[in-house]
Every structure is written in structure tokens, then in C-alpha cells.
Short mmCIF file of C-alpha atoms and ligand atoms in Angstrom, two decimals:
data_model
loop_
_atom_site.label_atom_id
_atom_site.label_comp_id
_atom_site.label_asym_id
_atom_site.label_seq_id
_atom_site.Cartn_x
_atom_site.Cartn_y
_atom_site.Cartn_z
CA UNK J 1287 0.11 0.34 -0.08
CA UNK J 1288 1.54 3.51 -0.91
CA UNK J 1289 1.90 5.62 1.81
CA UNK J 1290 -0.30 8.98 1.67
CA UNK J 1291 3.09 11.02 0.63
CA UNK J 1292 3.66 8.61 -2.28
CA UNK J 1293 -0.19 8.90 -3.18
CA UNK J 1294 -0.66 12.47 -3.06
CA UNK J 1295 2.57 14.21 -2.30
CA UNK J 1296 1.21 15.50 0.87
CA UNK J 1297 3.56 15.56 3.83
CA UNK J 1298 1.36 15.01 6.58
CA UNK J 1299 3.54 17.21 9.11
CA UNK J 1300 3.93 19.96 6.94
CA UNK J 1301 0.98 22.06 8.67
CA UNK J 1302 2.00 21.33 12.06
CA UNK J 1303 5.74 21.27 13.83
CA UNK J 1304 5.02 17.72 14.96
CA UNK J 1305 8.08 17.18 17.07
CA UNK J 1306 7.96 20.20 18.69
CA UNK J 1307 4.29 19.41 19.73
CA UNK J 1308 4.73 16.18 20.95
CA UNK J 1309 7.48 17.55 23.28
CA UNK J 1310 4.82 19.76 25.18
CA UNK J 1311 3.08 16.36 26.13
CA UNK J 1312 4.91 14.73 28.74
CA UNK J 1313 2.70 11.55 28.54
CA UNK J 1314 3.63 11.02 25.25
CA UNK J 1315 7.04 9.91 26.70
CA UNK J 1316 6.04 7.17 28.72
CA UNK J 1317 6.07 3.38 27.61
CA UNK J 1318 3.12 1.26 28.59
CA UNK J 1319 4.14 -2.62 28.50
CA UNK J 1320 7.52 -1.40 27.90
CA UNK J 1321 6.40 0.17 24.31
CA UNK J 1322 6.35 3.66 23.49
CA UNK J 1323 2.58 5.01 23.88
CA UNK J 1324 0.97 5.39 20.71
CA UNK J 1325 -2.23 7.23 21.96
CA UNK J 1326 -5.21 6.88 19.56
CA UNK J 1327 -8.21 7.40 21.89
CA UNK J 1328 -8.39 11.51 21.94
CA UNK J 1329 -12.10 11.37 21.09
CA UNK J 1330 -12.61 9.86 24.74
CA UNK J 1331 -10.02 12.32 26.36
CA UNK J 1332 -7.26 14.22 24.76
CA UNK J 1333 -3.64 14.47 26.83
CA UNK J 1334 -2.83 17.59 28.33
CA UNK J 1335 0.39 19.78 27.15
CA UNK J 1336 2.72 21.28 29.66
CA UNK J 1337 1.23 24.45 29.58
CA UNK J 1338 -2.12 23.44 31.07
CA UNK J 1339 -0.10 21.05 33.81
CA UNK J 1340 1.86 24.02 34.76
CA UNK J 1341 -1.25 26.32 34.87
CA UNK J 1342 -3.12 23.90 37.19
CA UNK J 1343 -0.16 23.42 39.49
CA UNK J 1344 0.60 27.11 39.59
CA UNK J 1345 -3.03 27.56 40.43
CA UNK J 1346 -2.72 25.31 43.62
CA UNK J 1347 0.96 26.51 44.68
CA UNK J 1348 0.14 30.29 44.11
CA UNK J 1349 -3.11 31.20 43.45
CA UNK J 1350 -5.76 28.99 45.10
CA UNK J 1351 -8.63 30.87 46.81
CA UNK J 1352 -12.42 30.58 46.40
CA UNK J 1353 -13.90 32.76 43.94
CA UNK J 1354 -16.21 35.74 44.16
CA UNK J 1355 -16.69 35.51 47.93
CA UNK J 1356 -13.69 37.33 49.38
CA UNK J 1357 -11.81 40.62 49.67
CA UNK J 1358 -8.57 39.08 50.14
CA UNK J 1359 -5.62 38.50 47.74
CA UNK J 1360 -6.05 34.99 46.80
CA UNK J 1361 -10.08 35.14 46.76
CA UNK J 1362 -9.24 38.21 44.24
CA UNK J 1363 -6.57 36.74 42.07
CA UNK J 1364 -8.75 33.15 42.01
CA UNK J 1365 -11.65 35.28 40.90
CA UNK J 1366 -9.82 37.03 37.83
CA UNK J 1367 -8.28 34.28 36.71
CA UNK J 1368 -11.72 32.24 36.59
CA UNK J 1369 -12.95 35.29 34.76
CA UNK J 1370 -10.07 35.25 32.37
CA UNK J 1371 -10.87 31.81 31.49
CA UNK J 1372 -14.51 32.89 30.67
CA UNK J 1373 -13.28 35.48 28.44
CA UNK J 1374 -11.01 33.24 26.48
CA UNK J 1375 -13.90 30.89 25.97
CA UNK J 1376 -16.07 33.59 24.57
CA UNK J 1377 -13.23 34.50 22.19
CA UNK J 1378 -12.66 31.14 21.33
CA UNK J 1379 -16.30 30.42 20.02
CA UNK J 1380 -16.76 34.10 19.18
CA UNK J 1381 -19.62 34.49 21.87
CA UNK J 1382 -21.21 38.02 22.06
CA UNK J 1383 -20.85 38.28 25.49
CA UNK J 1384 -19.09 36.43 28.46
CA UNK J 1385 -22.51 36.25 30.07
CA UNK J 1386 -23.65 33.43 27.31
CA UNK J 1387 -20.89 31.52 28.66
CA UNK J 1388 -21.55 28.97 31.63
CA UNK J 1389 -19.04 26.60 32.99
CA UNK J 1390 -20.45 23.05 33.78
CA UNK J 1391 -18.35 20.05 34.74
CA UNK J 1392 -18.59 18.87 31.17
CA UNK J 1393 -20.60 18.45 28.10
CA UNK J 1394 -23.13 15.92 29.84
CA UNK J 1395 -24.04 18.40 32.56
CA UNK J 1396 -24.40 21.65 29.82
CA UNK J 1397 -27.12 19.22 28.24
CA UNK J 1398 -28.73 18.02 31.30
CA UNK J 1399 -29.02 21.62 32.17
CA UNK J 1400 -30.77 22.69 29.27
CA UNK J 1401 -33.32 19.32 29.30
CA UNK J 1402 -34.25 20.43 33.05
CA UNK J 1403 -34.61 24.05 32.78
CA UNK J 1404 -35.74 24.57 29.30
CA UNK J 1405 -38.15 21.25 29.63
CA UNK J 1406 -39.65 22.72 33.20
CA UNK J 1407 -40.30 26.02 31.25
CA UNK J 1408 -41.15 25.31 27.62
CA UNK J 1409 -42.11 21.35 26.94
CA UNK J 1410 -45.79 20.13 27.78
CA UNK J 1411 -47.06 16.73 27.23
CA UNK J 1412 -47.32 15.94 23.45
CA UNK J 1413 -44.28 18.14 22.57
CA UNK J 1414 -41.64 16.40 20.50
CA UNK J 1415 -37.54 16.82 21.12
CA UNK J 1416 -35.84 15.70 18.16
CA UNK J 1417 -32.29 14.23 18.54
CA UNK J 1418 -30.84 11.67 16.05
CA UNK J 1419 -29.61 7.91 15.93
CA UNK J 1420 -26.00 8.89 16.00
CA UNK J 1421 -26.43 10.59 19.33
CA UNK J 1422 -24.02 10.24 22.43
CA UNK J 1423 -25.98 8.82 25.40
CA UNK J 1424 -25.47 12.15 26.94
CA UNK J 1425 -27.54 13.75 24.32
CA UNK J 1426 -30.35 11.09 24.77
CA UNK J 1427 -30.96 9.95 28.13
CA UNK J 1428 -31.13 13.85 29.47
CA UNK J 1429 -33.96 14.32 27.20
CA UNK J 1430 -35.63 11.19 28.13
CA UNK J 1431 -35.72 11.84 31.63
CA UNK J 1432 -37.23 15.28 30.73
CA UNK J 1433 -39.83 13.59 28.59
CA UNK J 1434 -41.04 11.32 31.32
CA UNK J 1435 -41.35 14.31 33.54
CA UNK J 1436 -43.48 16.22 30.77
CA UNK J 1437 -45.28 13.80 28.61
CA UNK J 1438 -43.07 14.67 25.54
CA UNK J 1439 -41.92 12.66 23.00
CA UNK J 1440 -38.41 11.85 21.65
CA UNK J 1441 -37.89 11.58 17.84
CA UNK J 1442 -34.74 10.29 16.42
CA UNK J 1443 -33.48 11.49 13.01
CA UNK J 1444 -32.31 8.33 10.99
CA UNK J 1445 -28.81 7.92 9.91
CA UNK J 1446 -27.96 6.83 6.23
CA UNK J 1447 -25.77 3.72 5.44
CA UNK J 1448 -22.46 5.90 5.12
CA UNK J 1449 -23.25 7.38 8.34
CA UNK J 1450 -24.93 10.75 7.55
CA UNK J 1451 -28.04 12.53 8.93
CA UNK J 1452 -31.01 11.66 6.84
CA UNK J 1453 -31.59 15.56 6.15
CA UNK J 1454 -35.03 15.00 4.31
CA UNK J 1455 -36.21 13.10 7.14
CA UNK J 1456 -35.22 15.56 9.51
CA UNK J 1457 -36.85 18.23 7.79
CA UNK J 1458 -40.06 16.36 7.53
CA UNK J 1459 -39.86 15.62 11.37
CA UNK J 1460 -40.02 19.55 12.06
CA UNK J 1461 -43.45 20.43 12.95
CA UNK J 1462 -45.77 22.61 15.38
CA UNK J 1463 -45.30 19.99 18.19
CA UNK J 1464 -41.43 20.24 17.92
CA UNK J 1465 -39.86 22.17 20.86
CA UNK J 1466 -36.20 21.88 20.44
CA UNK J 1467 -33.54 20.45 18.08
CA UNK J 1468 -30.71 18.63 20.18
CA UNK J 1469 -28.09 17.03 17.78
CA UNK J 1470 -24.51 16.37 17.78
CA UNK J 1471 -21.90 18.55 15.74
CA UNK J 1472 -19.63 15.72 15.16
CA UNK J 1473 -20.06 11.73 15.76
CA UNK J 1474 -17.96 10.14 18.47
CA UNK J 1475 -18.38 7.00 16.92
CA UNK J 1476 -18.35 7.78 13.07
CA UNK J 1477 -16.65 10.91 12.80
CA UNK J 1478 -19.54 12.40 10.84
CA UNK J 1479 -19.52 16.12 10.81
CA UNK J 1480 -23.23 17.20 10.46
CA UNK J 1481 -24.14 20.07 8.70
CA UNK J 1482 -25.07 22.15 11.50
CA UNK J 1483 -25.37 25.56 9.89
CA UNK J 1484 -28.21 24.11 7.61
CA UNK J 1485 -29.83 22.18 10.83
CA UNK J 1486 -30.07 25.67 12.46
CA UNK J 1487 -31.55 27.54 9.50
CA UNK J 1488 -34.23 24.78 9.08
CA UNK J 1489 -34.98 24.73 12.72
CA UNK J 1490 -34.99 28.52 12.88
CA UNK J 1491 -37.03 29.04 9.85
CA UNK J 1492 -39.90 27.19 12.20
CA UNK J 1493 -39.04 28.89 15.53
CA UNK J 1494 -37.52 25.83 16.93
CA UNK J 1495 -34.30 26.46 19.15
CA UNK J 1496 -31.14 24.32 18.54
CA UNK J 1497 -29.02 22.67 21.02
CA UNK J 1498 -25.70 21.42 19.66
CA UNK J 1499 -23.55 18.88 21.28
CA UNK J 1500 -20.02 20.16 20.43
CA UNK J 1501 -17.79 17.57 22.57
CA UNK J 1502 -16.02 16.37 19.56
CA UNK J 1503 -16.21 19.75 17.48
CA UNK J 1504 -14.65 22.23 19.85
CA UNK J 1505 -11.15 20.25 19.85
CA UNK J 1506 -10.97 20.28 16.11
CA UNK J 1507 -13.40 23.03 14.40
CA UNK J 1508 -13.07 26.65 14.42
CA UNK J 1509 -16.29 27.71 16.24
CA UNK J 1510 -18.08 31.11 15.55
CA UNK J 1511 -21.47 30.81 17.29
CA UNK J 1512 -22.76 34.24 15.83
CA UNK J 1513 -22.57 33.08 12.48
CA UNK J 1514 -23.70 29.70 13.57
CA UNK J 1515 -26.84 30.78 15.11
CA UNK J 1516 -27.39 27.83 17.48
CA UNK J 1517 -29.24 28.60 20.63
CA UNK J 1518 -27.21 26.31 22.87
CA UNK J 1519 -23.60 24.68 22.56
CA UNK J 1520 -22.28 22.19 25.02
CA UNK J 1521 -18.69 20.96 25.20
CA UNK J 1522 -16.00 19.47 27.48
CA UNK J 1523 -12.54 20.90 28.57
CA UNK J 1524 -11.13 17.37 28.79
CA UNK J 1525 -11.32 16.51 25.22
CA UNK J 1526 -9.62 19.58 23.69
CA UNK J 1527 -6.51 19.65 25.81
CA UNK J 1528 -8.05 20.95 29.10
CA UNK J 1529 -8.49 19.39 32.70
CA UNK J 1530 -10.98 16.89 33.63
CA UNK J 1531 -14.06 18.65 35.58
CA UNK J 1532 -14.79 21.49 33.20
CA UNK J 1533 -17.24 22.01 30.65
CA UNK J 1534 -18.88 25.02 28.69
CA UNK J 1535 -22.48 25.62 27.78
CA UNK J 1536 -23.09 28.67 25.60
CA UNK J 1537 -26.37 30.01 25.49
CA UNK J 1538 -27.45 32.66 22.87
CA UNK J 1539 -28.61 35.92 24.04
CA UNK J 1540 -31.44 36.01 26.49
CA UNK J 1541 -31.74 32.11 26.87
CA UNK J 1542 -29.97 31.92 30.30
CA UNK J 1543 -32.36 34.87 31.63
CA UNK J 1544 -35.69 33.03 30.60
CA UNK J 1545 -34.70 29.72 31.76
CA UNK J 1546 -34.96 28.68 35.40
CA UNK J 1547 -32.21 27.91 37.60
CA UNK J 1548 -30.84 24.32 37.24
CA UNK J 1549 -29.46 23.87 40.77
CA UNK J 1550 -29.84 26.05 43.51
CA UNK J 1551 -27.13 26.84 46.12
CA UNK J 1552 -24.21 29.66 47.02
CA UNK J 1553 -23.16 31.98 44.29
CA UNK J 1554 -26.62 31.77 41.90
CA UNK J 1555 -28.53 33.97 44.24
CA UNK J 1556 -29.29 37.64 44.58
CA UNK J 1557 -31.13 37.60 48.16
CA UNK J 1558 -32.69 34.63 50.13
CA UNK J 1559 -35.18 34.70 52.70
CA UNK J 1560 -36.46 31.53 54.26
CA UNK J 1561 -39.80 32.18 52.03
CA UNK J 1562 -38.19 33.23 48.82
CA UNK J 1563 -34.95 33.40 46.59
CA UNK J 1564 -34.32 35.89 44.02
CA UNK J 1565 -31.66 34.60 41.56
CA UNK J 1566 -28.25 36.24 40.17
CA UNK J 1567 -28.23 36.90 36.48
CA UNK J 1568 -26.37 34.81 34.16
CA UNK J 1569 -23.94 33.15 34.37
CA UNK J 1570 -23.60 33.09 38.17
CA UNK J 1571 -27.33 31.95 38.27
CA UNK J 1572 -26.17 28.69 36.82
CA UNK J 1573 -23.18 28.11 38.74
CA UNK J 1574 -24.49 26.92 42.13
CA UNK J 1575 -21.77 26.16 44.40
CA UNK J 1576 -18.00 26.22 44.24
CA UNK J 1577 -16.95 25.33 40.56
CA UNK J 1578 -13.45 23.27 39.76
CA UNK J 1579 -11.67 26.54 39.98
CA UNK J 1580 -8.29 25.30 39.33
CA UNK J 1581 -9.17 23.31 36.09
CA UNK J 1582 -11.29 26.30 34.93
CA UNK J 1583 -8.22 28.60 35.24
CA UNK J 1584 -5.92 25.41 33.36
CA UNK J 1585 -8.44 25.32 30.57
CA UNK J 1586 -7.38 28.81 29.68
CA UNK J 1587 -3.84 27.52 28.67
CA UNK J 1588 -5.57 24.76 26.62
CA UNK J 1589 -7.67 27.06 24.63
CA UNK J 1590 -4.63 29.44 24.32
CA UNK J 1591 -2.36 26.23 23.14
CA UNK J 1592 -5.23 25.42 20.45
CA UNK J 1593 -5.18 28.88 19.16
CA UNK J 1594 -1.59 29.05 19.13
CA UNK J 1595 -1.18 26.24 16.75
CA UNK J 1596 -4.40 26.95 14.93
CA UNK J 1597 -7.57 24.88 14.27
CA UNK J 1598 -6.98 24.85 10.55
CA UNK J 1599 -3.57 23.60 10.84
CA UNK J 1600 -4.62 20.91 13.35
CA UNK J 1601 -7.72 19.86 11.04
CA UNK J 1602 -5.42 19.56 7.92
CA UNK J 1603 -3.07 17.49 10.11
CA UNK J 1604 -5.74 15.16 11.24
CA UNK J 1605 -7.21 14.63 7.98
CA UNK J 1606 -3.98 13.68 6.43
CA UNK J 1607 -4.00 11.01 9.40
CA UNK J 1608 -7.23 9.96 8.79
CA UNK J 1609 -6.69 9.51 4.97
CA UNK J 1610 -3.76 7.38 5.66
CA UNK J 1611 -5.22 5.12 8.45
CA UNK J 1612 -8.46 4.97 6.22
CA UNK J 1613 -6.49 3.54 3.12
CA UNK J 1614 -4.48 1.23 5.01
CA UNK J 1615 -6.82 -0.21 7.30
CA UNK J 1616 -9.35 -0.88 5.11
CA UNK J 1617 -7.25 -2.77 2.74
CA UNK J 1618 -6.67 -5.33 5.56
CA UNK J 1619 -8.79 -8.48 5.31
CA UNK J 1620 -12.06 -8.57 6.98
CA UNK J 1621 -12.39 -5.00 7.64
CA UNK J 1622 -15.58 -3.11 7.80
CA UNK J 1623 -15.36 0.76 8.43
CA UNK J 1624 -18.18 2.11 10.30
CA UNK J 1625 -19.00 5.35 9.02
CA UNK J 1626 -17.67 6.59 5.66
CA UNK J 1627 -18.92 10.05 5.12
CA UNK J 1628 -17.23 12.54 3.10
CA UNK J 1629 -15.90 15.28 5.31
CA UNK J 1630 -15.30 13.20 8.36
CA UNK J 1631 -13.45 13.90 11.67
CA UNK J 1632 -10.45 12.03 12.64
CA UNK J 1633 -12.18 8.95 13.70
CA UNK J 1634 -11.90 5.84 12.13
CA UNK J 1635 -14.44 3.13 13.66
CA UNK J 1636 -14.16 -0.34 12.21
CA UNK J 1637 -14.93 -4.02 12.90
CA UNK J 1638 -12.96 -7.15 11.81
CA UNK J 1639 -14.53 -10.57 10.70
CA UNK J 1640 -14.60 -13.00 13.45
CA UNK J 1641 -12.76 -10.88 16.13
CA UNK J 1642 -14.49 -8.82 18.60
CA UNK J 1643 -13.62 -5.21 19.05
CA UNK J 1644 -12.39 -5.60 22.65
CA UNK J 1645 -9.91 -8.52 21.67
CA UNK J 1646 -8.61 -5.95 18.99
CA UNK J 1647 -8.16 -3.38 21.67
CA UNK J 1648 -6.37 -5.95 24.11
CA UNK J 1649 -4.08 -7.15 21.66
CA UNK J 1650 -3.14 -3.73 20.69
CA UNK J 1651 -2.65 -2.39 24.11
CA UNK J 1652 0.10 -5.34 24.55
CA UNK J 1653 2.06 -3.11 22.07
CA UNK J 1654 1.36 0.35 23.57
CA UNK J 1655 -1.36 1.19 21.11
CA UNK J 1656 -4.38 2.65 23.15
CA UNK J 1657 -7.46 2.68 21.00
CA UNK J 1658 -11.11 2.26 22.41
CA UNK J 1659 -13.67 -0.90 21.60
CA UNK J 1660 -17.40 -0.80 22.65
CA UNK J 1661 -20.39 1.01 21.87
CA UNK J 1662 -18.83 4.46 22.40
CA UNK J 1663 -22.03 5.28 24.46
CA UNK J 1664 -24.02 5.29 21.17
CA UNK J 1665 -26.04 1.99 21.56
CA UNK J 1666 -28.53 3.38 19.21
CA UNK J 1667 -25.99 3.94 16.39
CA UNK J 1668 -24.45 0.62 17.09
CA UNK J 1669 -28.06 -1.15 16.69
CA UNK J 1670 -28.37 0.98 13.48
CA UNK J 1671 -25.16 -0.53 11.92
CA UNK J 1672 -26.10 -4.08 13.39
CA UNK J 1673 -22.96 -4.41 15.54
CA UNK J 1674 -22.89 -4.45 19.27
CA UNK J 1675 -19.45 -2.55 19.32
CA UNK J 1676 -16.74 -1.25 16.97
CA UNK J 1677 -12.85 -0.59 17.47
CA UNK J 1678 -12.53 3.10 17.10
CA UNK J 1679 -9.03 5.09 16.59
CA UNK J 1680 -9.17 8.78 16.78
CA UNK J 1681 -6.49 11.30 16.11
CA UNK J 1682 -5.40 14.62 17.47
CA UNK J 1683 -2.84 17.30 16.61
CA UNK J 1684 0.43 15.17 18.66
CA UNK J 1685 -0.31 12.03 16.51
CA UNK J 1686 1.95 11.07 13.74
CA UNK J 1687 2.29 8.97 10.62
CA UNK J 1688 4.25 6.47 12.55
CA UNK J 1689 1.77 5.92 14.61
CA UNK J 1690 -0.63 5.27 12.02
CA UNK J 1691 2.08 2.48 10.77
CA UNK J 1692 1.95 0.87 14.22
CA UNK J 1693 -1.87 0.99 14.20
CA UNK J 1694 -1.87 -0.93 10.91
CA UNK J 1695 1.00 -3.54 11.87
CA UNK J 1696 -0.69 -3.99 15.22
CA UNK J 1697 -4.04 -4.73 13.30
CA UNK J 1698 -2.15 -7.21 11.05
CA UNK J 1699 -0.82 -8.87 14.10
CA UNK J 1700 -4.46 -9.25 15.37
CA UNK J 1701 -5.35 -10.82 12.01
CA UNK J 1702 -2.73 -13.39 12.43
CA UNK J 1703 -3.67 -14.18 15.97
CA UNK J 1704 -7.23 -14.92 14.60
CA UNK J 1705 -6.03 -16.55 11.49
C1 PLP W 3093 -20.34 13.43 20.88
C2 PLP W 3093 -20.35 13.29 22.40
N1 PLP W 3093 -21.17 13.87 23.25
C3 PLP W 3093 -21.29 14.07 24.54
C4 PLP W 3093 -19.96 13.16 25.08
C5 PLP W 3093 -19.81 13.26 26.45
O1 PLP W 3093 -18.88 14.09 27.37
P1 PLP W 3093 -18.34 14.42 28.24
O2 PLP W 3093 -18.33 12.85 29.15
O3 PLP W 3093 -17.30 15.08 28.75
O4 PLP W 3093 -19.48 14.82 29.29
C6 PLP W 3093 -18.97 12.70 24.32
C7 PLP W 3093 -18.07 11.72 25.07
O5 PLP W 3093 -17.32 10.97 24.51
C8 PLP W 3093 -19.45 12.72 23.02
O6 PLP W 3093 -18.22 12.35 22.33
#
């Protein structure tokens, strides 16, 4: 099989200084099972550059205090740092105001917040919420819980054989009963990049708000929420070089003021008496209790790292890796690719005849290669493709063509073991 460079003349690392990038990620130097780490599981969680690790350490060594409540030096410093990350997020997604940015624990919490608050105020029995067959469970189960409380109905847009949303079906599902569209931007199991701009246009033409699950988009795709026009966007810091424990829920313009609070507690109030509470304005209204201050502060370093490398360059690099991996893995005997939509993100999902995906992942792990096997929290999608599980390799800015070769060699070994 010809390499990508031989086939198209593209030098994959031309867009990025890959050696310099890799030197920023200390964990890439470890040797699990005595072999160099080949980390192909960034869709589950990304690795962290030194800049983020240092920011987290510095926070606990020099800046730690509780935010918003003190007049002392550390409280003021922590508050300042926390708010600086909010501004960095605003810039990163081009939100109009920092008041449209709420920190959550992760994507899951952001979606649960909208399902709970929006459901309480705007959804009634017989109303419909539109999701799709390719959603992560975190964009299905919160709506089911809300539907159980309100009597609403969940409808799922079907997925085509190559793993795209059936847009004709989507359009025909939009109707007077539709209260909200909640769809993923990028599928974690297929890599499909959905036509989110078109989705928002179609829904808005009928006055229907749109929530986008941006968990797999924010790490890879430049985001401009003002030009996109979505009403809600949820994503996770840990998938985009940031620490675990911090996520973002963006809500356009006035939404946060129109929605009732999700959780009650400190920091989200204006006044409290035993009889009644009045609430603070957004974003505080949706940030009850002490948040993950250190991870939020360090998340800024992740955003700045992505900005300094450039999402366009990252995207080109991932596309080169994906093209190479797709050509070489699909040439192996007994491989079935799950998800072959054009313009995919850097996710390669596949099955191998006669071998369970968990066995593939276990054998690769013996060579230090980390991929994911399972249903990837997308059981309805697995059912759609008639497989309970897939093996999934996912690429990010620090992966190399040599690692693609290691994956292919590893899969050849799997084939031999199960010959
Ligand atoms: C598409 C998608 N949505 C939502 C999530 C949930 O993210 P988190 O576990 O960070 O809340 C994931 C995680 O893999 C995902 O891939």
C-alpha cells in the first residue's frame, strides 16, 4: 500500500511542527507495557500539554482561593483568573458576551441543564424533542428523563448507510409540536460532521431552538456561534487539551435569563430569605456552589494552546492521518468501516470479521497502542449498523504517520492471532 506522501505528495506534518508539539505532552514519553505509547483515544479524552499541567500546578501553588466571596488577595486573584478563562472561551467560540458562557463539569452536565430548565419552562405533554440515531447517550438520556417528567416525545433522525443524518427525514420531522432540536455536531462513533448551519437554518425557519452537542467539534473545528446562530452549545474541556471537571454551556443572548435555575445554592442568588430567593443574573445563576476553579483556570492554557497552533492547521493534520489510516486499515482482510461520510473528522471506527473489538483493543494494548472498543455510548447507533461494538482509533494534533503505521502493524498481528 502506497503511503499518503507517495499517493498525493502531501507531507502530513507540513502543517504542524509535530515534534515540537509532542515535546509539550509529557505523557507521550511513557512506555506502557514496555513499548512507546501510541495514543489513539483522544475522542474519549485528550492528553494535556505541559502548559495546562503547569497552569493547574501554579494555581494550587500560588493562586488558590474561593472565587467571588472574598476581599483578600487570593480570592481576588482566583476570581480574576476564573473570569479570564470565561473571556478566553467567549473569544474561542466568538460569543457576543461572557454572560452567554456558563461553566459546567462537562458536555453531559450542559445538556442536562438545558433539558431540565428548558423542559420545566417550555415543554408540555405531546411536545416533541428531536435527536438523532447517532447521538451520544448524554444527548439522549437527559431528554428521556425530561420527557418522562413532561409527557413529551423523543424522535430520532435516522442515519444513512454511510453515517450521515438523513436531512430529508429531519426536515419532515420539524413541525408545530417540535419544541427543540438537540443534535451532535460531530459523531464520536462515526466521525461524521453534521451540516449544523443548515440544521439551525431549517429549525429557526420554524421558530425551533437548536442545541448542539459540541463535545467532538470544539477540539477540532473553529467555532463561531454568532455566525452559526445555534441557541445552545455544550462541550467538554478534557477533550480539547484541558483538565477534567470543566465544561462549557453556551446559550445565545437571552436564553439564560429566560430559563429557570438548574441547581440552587451559593453564588447563584441575589437575595435569600426563608420564604423566597431571587436569583443572580447569568452566568452566576447557573453556577451554583464552588466550581472546579483550578481546572477552569488551567482550561485557559488549553484554549490558548489550540489558538496558537491553529485549528485549521490541526484539522489539516488530522485529515492527513485519517486519509492514510482509512486507506491502509480498510485494505486489511475482513475490515468493515463504520462511518464513511465525506468530510469526516479524525475518527476511524471499524469491525474485523471474526474478532471482537475488545480483543482487537486488548491485543493492540500489549504493544502500547491505545484505541477504544465498545459501543462508545452510542448504543442506538450500534443497533442501526447491526454491530454491538466497534474498534475506534481517533486522532489529534500530536499523532504521527508512524503511529498510523503502528496501528496497521498491530491490526495485522490481530489478524494473525485470529487466523
Ligand atoms: C459526541 C459526544 N457527546 C457527549 C459526550 C460526553 O462528554 P462528557 O463525558 O465529557 O460529558 C461525548 C464523550 O465522549 C461525546 O463524544
